[in-house]
XYZ file of C-alpha atoms in Angstrom:
508
model
C -86.318 -83.823 -213.553
C -86.560 -86.030 -211.339
C -90.356 -88.245 -211.369
C -90.695 -88.831 -207.361
C -90.238 -86.482 -204.326
C -86.367 -87.649 -202.900
C -87.387 -88.696 -198.915
C -90.736 -90.081 -199.875
C -91.149 -90.641 -203.425
C -94.736 -89.121 -204.751
C -94.791 -88.701 -207.371
C -94.787 -85.522 -209.332
C -96.600 -82.729 -211.830
C -94.588 -83.480 -214.750
C -94.884 -79.015 -216.730
C -98.529 -79.551 -219.476
C -98.616 -82.338 -217.649
C -102.843 -84.354 -218.950
C -105.237 -85.062 -216.018
C -102.246 -83.401 -213.527
C -105.714 -84.325 -210.304
C -104.484 -88.193 -210.654
C -101.323 -87.283 -210.317
C -102.053 -85.227 -206.947
C -104.759 -87.139 -206.237
C -102.329 -90.633 -206.152
C -99.381 -88.066 -203.731
C -102.053 -87.154 -201.192
C -102.938 -90.732 -201.220
C -99.453 -91.729 -199.850
C -98.878 -88.660 -197.933
C -102.456 -90.177 -196.001
C -100.512 -93.790 -195.965
C -96.477 -93.142 -194.248
C -97.361 -89.905 -192.403
C -97.568 -90.896 -189.176
C -97.254 -94.396 -189.738
C -99.415 -96.239 -187.508
C -99.775 -100.651 -188.507
C -102.244 -102.693 -187.116
C -99.834 -105.529 -187.028
C -96.179 -106.499 -188.155
C -96.473 -110.187 -187.762
C -98.655 -111.595 -190.573
C -96.845 -113.170 -193.791
C -100.601 -113.681 -195.456
C -103.006 -110.138 -195.750
C -106.099 -110.423 -193.276
C -109.008 -112.188 -195.089
C -111.099 -108.511 -194.746
C -109.849 -105.726 -194.900
C -110.799 -102.588 -194.569
C -110.101 -99.290 -196.171
C -106.458 -97.270 -195.595
C -105.504 -100.890 -192.825
C -101.488 -100.863 -193.571
C -99.544 -103.897 -192.273
C -95.638 -104.461 -191.668
C -95.376 -107.357 -194.724
C -93.971 -110.426 -191.584
C -90.510 -111.886 -193.657
C -92.134 -114.499 -196.636
C -94.531 -113.808 -197.199
C -97.545 -114.961 -199.376
C -100.516 -114.312 -201.524
C -101.074 -109.951 -202.831
C -97.914 -109.973 -200.275
C -95.463 -112.303 -201.843
C -91.776 -110.056 -202.218
C -92.892 -107.271 -199.638
C -90.766 -109.044 -196.714
C -90.267 -106.194 -194.653
C -92.604 -103.101 -197.506
C -95.215 -101.050 -195.985
C -98.805 -102.522 -196.755
C -101.785 -100.167 -197.499
C -105.550 -102.228 -198.328
C -106.061 -98.628 -200.720
C -109.718 -99.007 -203.103
C -109.901 -102.431 -203.378
C -106.055 -103.715 -203.951
C -102.946 -103.841 -201.584
C -100.521 -101.480 -202.359
C -97.078 -101.245 -201.383
C -94.131 -98.523 -199.323
C -90.708 -99.417 -199.123
C -89.302 -97.744 -196.011
C -86.203 -95.490 -195.685
C -83.984 -96.432 -193.073
C -84.790 -93.688 -189.906
C -88.347 -94.165 -190.324
C -90.718 -94.452 -186.696
C -93.697 -96.795 -186.838
C -96.184 -97.063 -183.921
C -97.805 -101.242 -184.138
C -100.883 -100.780 -182.522
C -101.134 -104.850 -182.150
C -98.464 -104.385 -178.848
C -98.596 -101.014 -177.715
C -94.796 -100.522 -179.726
C -92.802 -97.945 -181.649
C -90.811 -99.134 -184.105
C -87.850 -98.236 -185.957
C -86.209 -99.109 -189.474
C -82.641 -99.867 -189.019
C -80.848 -102.060 -191.041
C -82.995 -103.226 -193.489
C -84.798 -104.202 -190.560
C -87.859 -103.444 -188.057
C -86.465 -103.655 -184.514
C -88.100 -101.476 -181.115
C -86.803 -98.137 -181.141
C -86.026 -98.275 -177.205
C -83.801 -100.604 -178.212
C -82.159 -98.325 -180.280
C -81.644 -96.059 -177.311
C -77.334 -95.844 -175.587
C -77.240 -92.744 -174.246
C -80.398 -91.117 -171.514
C -78.890 -87.914 -170.253
C -80.057 -85.784 -167.246
C -83.404 -87.438 -166.644
C -85.548 -85.870 -163.320
C -87.106 -89.338 -163.200
C -87.129 -92.725 -164.270
C -89.968 -95.639 -163.099
C -90.329 -98.686 -164.009
C -93.370 -100.251 -163.656
C -95.187 -97.700 -161.524
C -94.174 -94.120 -161.209
C -91.753 -92.385 -159.840
C -92.006 -88.444 -157.822
C -90.626 -85.881 -156.205
C -89.693 -88.390 -153.061
C -88.443 -91.389 -155.110
C -87.241 -90.035 -158.714
C -86.614 -93.235 -159.474
C -88.624 -96.186 -158.893
C -88.848 -99.550 -159.787
C -91.386 -102.720 -158.599
C -89.923 -105.414 -160.365
C -89.299 -109.255 -159.598
C -85.392 -110.061 -160.062
C -82.266 -107.261 -160.507
C -79.274 -108.176 -162.643
C -76.195 -106.412 -162.414
C -72.893 -108.195 -163.940
C -69.621 -106.961 -164.775
C -68.729 -105.977 -168.436
C -65.904 -108.063 -168.860
C -62.560 -107.822 -170.376
C -63.795 -109.783 -173.438
C -66.659 -106.688 -173.855
C -63.869 -104.440 -172.951
C -64.086 -104.555 -169.064
C -62.344 -105.491 -166.773
C -64.421 -108.197 -165.026
C -65.152 -105.965 -161.685
C -68.469 -104.790 -160.607
C -67.962 -101.641 -157.431
C -71.670 -100.247 -157.377
C -70.381 -96.590 -155.413
C -73.347 -94.765 -153.440
C -71.808 -91.286 -151.676
C -72.763 -89.156 -149.088
C -72.450 -85.309 -148.907
C -71.011 -84.828 -145.946
C -70.733 -87.747 -142.474
C -73.428 -86.214 -140.736
C -75.776 -87.655 -143.226
C -77.312 -91.014 -143.823
C -76.209 -93.257 -146.854
C -77.924 -96.083 -146.180
C -79.969 -99.457 -147.715
C -82.995 -99.784 -145.562
C -84.719 -102.622 -145.919
C -88.758 -103.137 -144.722
C -91.499 -105.263 -145.177
C -95.054 -103.600 -146.214
C -93.016 -100.397 -146.095
C -92.232 -100.230 -142.891
C -88.465 -100.526 -141.639
C -87.377 -104.147 -140.401
C -83.780 -102.945 -141.344
C -80.920 -100.576 -141.625
C -77.058 -101.029 -142.787
C -74.582 -98.044 -143.735
C -73.490 -95.032 -143.061
C -76.366 -94.127 -140.233
C -75.454 -90.653 -139.832
C -71.769 -90.699 -139.156
C -68.424 -92.339 -141.664
C -68.086 -95.377 -139.286
C -70.173 -98.910 -141.118
C -73.621 -100.235 -138.848
C -76.792 -102.242 -138.078
C -79.799 -101.669 -136.644
C -82.539 -103.331 -136.710
C -86.202 -102.263 -135.807
C -89.456 -104.831 -134.970
C -92.150 -101.492 -135.421
C -90.538 -98.768 -138.112
C -89.393 -95.712 -135.812
C -88.069 -98.140 -132.624
C -84.656 -98.856 -133.692
C -81.776 -101.133 -131.756
C -78.535 -101.148 -132.771
C -76.330 -104.266 -133.441
C -73.091 -104.056 -134.366
C -70.474 -100.950 -135.967
C -66.911 -100.903 -137.407
C -64.841 -97.761 -136.322
C -63.511 -96.603 -139.820
C -60.453 -95.095 -137.774
C -59.019 -99.008 -136.833
C -61.870 -102.200 -137.623
C -62.789 -102.635 -134.205
C -65.682 -103.971 -134.111
C -68.164 -102.894 -131.635
C -72.086 -105.398 -131.089
C -74.372 -103.464 -128.386
C -75.684 -107.178 -126.839
C -72.737 -109.299 -127.623
C -70.834 -111.653 -130.540
C -71.612 -115.249 -128.228
C -74.454 -117.793 -128.903
C -75.174 -119.832 -127.041
C -78.150 -122.494 -126.239
C -78.292 -124.777 -123.360
C -80.011 -128.292 -123.572
C -81.529 -130.044 -120.209
C -80.725 -133.930 -121.006
C -82.481 -135.603 -118.784
C -83.316 -139.086 -120.394
C -81.119 -141.510 -122.286
C -80.784 -140.744 -126.192
C -78.564 -139.172 -128.740
C -77.658 -135.497 -128.394
C -77.279 -133.763 -132.013
C -74.535 -130.990 -132.055
C -76.394 -127.650 -133.279
C -74.080 -127.138 -136.798
C -73.506 -123.195 -135.712
C -71.292 -124.547 -132.308
C -67.821 -123.715 -131.879
C -67.764 -125.174 -128.553
C -69.315 -127.393 -126.397
C -69.148 -128.186 -122.483
C -71.012 -131.015 -121.354
C -71.666 -131.127 -117.333
C -73.039 -134.663 -115.361
C -74.167 -134.632 -112.377
C -75.083 -139.116 -110.769
C -77.795 -139.418 -109.791
C -78.110 -139.750 -105.999
C -78.288 -142.603 -103.288
C -80.399 -144.439 -101.502
C -81.155 -143.642 -97.888
C -80.364 -146.887 -95.944
C -83.124 -148.158 -93.373
C -82.910 -148.233 -89.546
C -82.592 -151.423 -87.526
C -84.541 -152.565 -85.363
C -84.525 -154.366 -81.761
C -85.337 -154.934 -78.787
C -85.573 -151.981 -75.916
C -83.388 -150.999 -74.227
C -80.688 -151.517 -76.690
C -79.051 -148.789 -79.060
C -81.268 -148.712 -82.726
C -79.749 -146.431 -84.840
C -80.777 -144.889 -87.926
C -80.310 -145.321 -91.565
C -77.640 -143.296 -93.121
C -78.072 -140.468 -95.731
C -77.573 -140.733 -99.140
C -75.301 -139.073 -101.151
C -76.009 -137.195 -103.390
C -74.562 -137.773 -106.605
C -71.013 -137.391 -108.538
C -70.423 -133.966 -110.949
C -68.332 -133.374 -114.024
C -67.917 -131.244 -116.222
C -65.562 -130.197 -119.212
C -65.400 -128.084 -122.510
C -64.661 -129.237 -125.042
C -64.333 -127.880 -129.746
C -67.337 -129.102 -131.144
C -64.353 -129.803 -133.698
C -63.608 -132.403 -131.577
C -67.308 -133.954 -130.893
C -68.583 -136.146 -132.918
C -72.001 -134.436 -134.845
C -74.640 -136.662 -132.174
C -73.327 -137.300 -129.305
C -75.059 -140.763 -126.882
C -76.426 -139.533 -123.400
C -76.878 -141.840 -120.459
C -78.620 -140.710 -117.692
C -77.425 -142.203 -114.054
C -81.338 -143.475 -112.415
C -81.145 -142.487 -108.283
C -80.085 -145.428 -106.030
C -83.062 -147.299 -104.230
C -83.995 -146.756 -100.775
C -82.940 -149.340 -98.387
C -86.539 -151.586 -97.573
C -88.189 -151.645 -94.256
C -87.212 -154.083 -91.437
C -89.664 -156.322 -91.234
C -88.019 -158.925 -88.314
C -87.048 -158.302 -84.704
C -83.478 -158.331 -84.085
C -82.151 -157.047 -87.406
C -80.507 -154.332 -89.184
C -81.049 -151.746 -91.682
C -80.584 -152.430 -95.425
C -78.140 -149.882 -97.388
C -79.555 -148.075 -99.599
C -78.494 -148.825 -103.951
C -75.690 -146.364 -105.243
C -77.213 -144.235 -107.742
C -76.646 -144.672 -112.150
C -73.457 -142.903 -113.573
C -74.549 -140.750 -115.771
C -71.381 -140.205 -118.699
C -71.525 -138.552 -122.019
C -70.562 -140.277 -124.863
C -68.895 -139.433 -128.831
C -67.603 -142.039 -131.125
C -68.568 -144.998 -128.832
C -65.490 -143.036 -126.740
C -66.622 -142.068 -122.532
C -65.489 -138.255 -122.974
C -67.353 -137.543 -119.159
C -69.337 -139.255 -116.596
C -70.316 -138.345 -113.273
C -70.648 -141.563 -111.242
C -73.818 -142.362 -108.511
C -73.556 -141.081 -104.892
C -73.339 -144.579 -102.694
C -75.970 -145.743 -100.736
C -76.094 -144.465 -96.996
C -75.478 -148.159 -94.955
C -78.594 -149.758 -93.149
C -78.892 -148.808 -88.830
C -77.634 -151.209 -86.629
C -76.824 -150.535 -82.790
C -74.265 -147.788 -83.316
C -73.440 -145.562 -86.071
C -75.163 -145.990 -89.840
C -72.573 -144.324 -91.966
C -73.999 -142.031 -94.542
C -73.525 -142.520 -98.479
C -70.315 -141.129 -100.235
C -71.483 -138.094 -102.038
C -70.259 -139.683 -105.994
C -67.250 -139.098 -108.096
C -65.933 -138.143 -111.369
C -64.172 -139.425 -114.253
C -63.401 -134.938 -115.395
C -59.924 -133.260 -115.244
C -62.659 -131.501 -112.639
C -64.532 -131.935 -109.785
C -66.248 -134.529 -107.731
C -68.849 -133.816 -105.944
C -68.665 -133.058 -102.553
C -72.409 -133.462 -100.083
C -71.391 -136.776 -98.271
C -74.642 -138.197 -96.856
C -75.028 -137.899 -92.514
C -73.922 -140.789 -90.637
C -76.568 -141.728 -87.826
C -75.623 -140.291 -83.875
C -74.020 -143.506 -82.632
C -76.206 -143.142 -79.832
C -79.258 -143.204 -81.164
C -79.564 -140.084 -80.618
C -80.585 -136.642 -83.593
C -77.708 -137.970 -86.137
C -76.158 -134.764 -87.135
C -76.715 -131.830 -90.355
C -75.544 -134.114 -93.364
C -72.692 -132.470 -95.581
C -73.291 -129.543 -97.347
C -72.123 -129.584 -101.014
C -69.668 -127.203 -103.000
C -71.315 -127.348 -106.337
C -73.060 -129.887 -106.283
C -76.025 -131.250 -104.205
C -76.208 -131.544 -100.440
C -76.144 -135.180 -98.969
C -79.935 -136.437 -97.932
C -80.228 -136.849 -93.967
C -79.918 -140.106 -91.838
C -82.269 -141.425 -89.835
C -83.040 -141.141 -85.908
C -82.546 -143.357 -83.393
C -83.999 -144.760 -80.198
C -80.954 -144.455 -77.471
C -80.241 -147.172 -75.387
C -83.151 -145.167 -72.495
C -86.477 -146.102 -75.303
C -86.208 -141.834 -76.016
C -87.086 -141.926 -80.038
C -85.202 -139.412 -82.307
C -85.814 -136.999 -84.464
C -84.717 -137.695 -88.712
C -81.726 -135.662 -89.565
C -82.035 -132.179 -91.957
C -80.206 -132.585 -94.984
C -76.916 -130.810 -95.798
C -77.361 -127.263 -98.701
C -76.685 -127.495 -102.452
C -75.040 -124.845 -104.568
C -76.727 -124.034 -107.045
C -73.899 -123.201 -110.276
C -73.819 -119.876 -110.953
C -75.895 -118.400 -108.873
C -74.070 -118.394 -105.299
C -77.294 -118.746 -104.059
C -78.212 -122.262 -101.906
C -80.536 -124.987 -102.764
C -83.379 -125.862 -99.183
C -82.689 -127.652 -96.748
C -84.302 -130.723 -96.247
C -85.957 -131.355 -92.977
C -85.983 -134.358 -90.211
C -89.142 -136.104 -89.356
C -90.283 -135.624 -86.116
C -90.135 -138.132 -83.190
C -91.770 -140.251 -83.004
C -92.473 -141.331 -86.288
C -92.430 -138.734 -88.686
C -90.980 -139.385 -92.065
C -88.065 -136.890 -93.864
C -89.176 -134.360 -95.866
C -89.246 -134.362 -99.911
C -85.954 -133.102 -101.204
C -86.050 -129.362 -102.058
C -86.651 -129.529 -106.134
C -83.467 -127.536 -108.167
C -85.499 -123.846 -108.383
C -83.194 -123.271 -111.752
C -83.003 -125.684 -115.551
C -79.621 -126.217 -114.309
C -80.041 -126.385 -109.763
C -79.077 -129.389 -108.121
C -82.363 -131.313 -106.239
C -82.147 -131.239 -102.862
C -81.094 -134.124 -100.249
C -84.050 -136.428 -98.383
C -84.474 -136.374 -94.878
C -84.269 -138.705 -92.534
C -86.795 -140.617 -90.718
C -87.263 -140.196 -87.493
C -87.039 -142.815 -84.708
C -90.268 -144.989 -84.016
C -91.322 -145.715 -79.994
C -89.771 -147.559 -76.997
C -93.441 -149.486 -77.054
C -93.194 -151.218 -80.397
C -96.002 -149.735 -81.436
C -95.100 -146.811 -83.656
C -93.276 -147.876 -86.875
C -89.546 -145.872 -87.514
C -90.449 -143.634 -90.357
C -89.113 -143.162 -93.858
C -86.601 -141.149 -95.358
C -87.579 -138.713 -97.366
C -87.042 -138.949 -101.965
C -83.700 -137.134 -103.380
C -84.752 -135.042 -106.290
C -83.548 -135.221 -109.671
C -80.987 -133.881 -110.180
C -79.157 -136.267 -107.597
C -80.232 -135.158 -105.188
C -79.443 -138.195 -102.490
C -82.247 -140.294 -100.450
C -82.732 -139.697 -96.814
C -82.218 -142.764 -94.187
C -85.066 -143.692 -92.164
C -85.785 -144.149 -88.599
C -86.063 -147.280 -85.718
C -87.942 -148.822 -84.588
C -88.729 -151.433 -81.735
C -89.175 -154.853 -82.294
C -93.182 -155.581 -83.189
C -93.100 -151.795 -85.304
C -91.686 -151.823 -88.898
C -88.273 -150.239 -89.101
C -88.447 -146.605 -91.464
C -87.430 -147.767 -95.087
C -84.551 -145.576 -96.166
C -85.169 -143.606 -99.580
C -84.894 -143.842 -103.168
C -81.874 -141.056 -104.332
C -82.615 -138.136 -107.437
C -81.790 -139.292 -111.267
C -78.840 -137.359 -112.576
C -79.232 -135.609 -115.908
C -76.635 -134.087 -118.369
C -76.640 -130.157 -119.182
C -74.653 -128.779 -122.837
C -73.176 -126.049 -123.066
C -73.841 -125.437 -126.495
C -70.989 -121.545 -127.578
C -70.759 -119.995 -130.646
């Protein structure tokens, strides 16, 4: 008969053995050490300095002192001495300082949870948090990784995450939240068509797109086109958006300056200065790939108005041409709209209005020519209206051979691109000597400035100067012509034109 039990190696009492209580007590001590096994630590290689009776440890590798040669064994402090026991495969021990359960497998102690290979039919699982009936699987963590099982490990190298719902009317989705309030949801929400929707508050949902499962056709509820408009008012660089696929450039030249009126003797024809021409308009659309990353934009200045005449019996001074607005890519000018021409100075006959600026483009030019003054010194006609362009500036009023002063001419109507509305006209000055109204400001960011009205003629006695023309507004509005005067009084000055602009519409 064996001296010990086969599993725990407890000593057995032999027949007729003396002092049976000694053997019995030894067996009880071993049971006390091994049953419900819990150790203080498993990482010490030498005994602690002040152990308590019954303290147990799993001895670490390369032990020393009283534990020498006991690596992996269970050491117990009993009756002032250290005893050890060799564990058997499958023994479990709770390690108190780690609050972890370990199992003796393959000659080593390993974390018990690492031995799990199969978990079946769990009703709840919580990782870092508690699962509940509504969320039987719950995880509270900062990162998660799913990776394919490689072919060398017995897998296929693929990874497919499969989600399934019961019927078309059910929901299968990925819900993204902030503070447990929904912000976006993608999936099969109440149908079998893939959809994406977003929410500002978790209650109101706005559809973004859906994909029809039978045709693959995608429908975007608010469209797919992204657009951005840049209104450039000063010369400098412009950087193309990285997302742009198409870029439309629209250039407007500076408006021409109005001419000043004639100063002459009473009883003669004295005409006002011609109104300036509107800045030209040029437009072209490019593939974004055709353009440099940064374009150079040049904004044309408004033409200067003709100066008032200070000497008797002198014709008016012409207005200056507005500057051209250009778009340059890689040193190559790809779009240009010239400035409107200046109005002619007043004389004894009609003073011609400035022509509208032209365009270096495959598209249109300008059409808002400045008004010419009346050849008889009478009321000037209204300036030309613009077609997709600014309006002409009003001509200055004159004085007839009968010394009747005339009011300044009105500017033309300027077209607002995009909605068919027109800029208001600017009135000419009332005779004698009234100044023309300034050009009307554009009423939206991609609009033309209005042309200025013409100044009225002065009086017959030469005591009232001719009225000044109205200044043209940006973008591209021309200046109005100045009114004529009688010797002894200054003629009206022509007004400056408004600067140009460049509009850039990016689409992607």
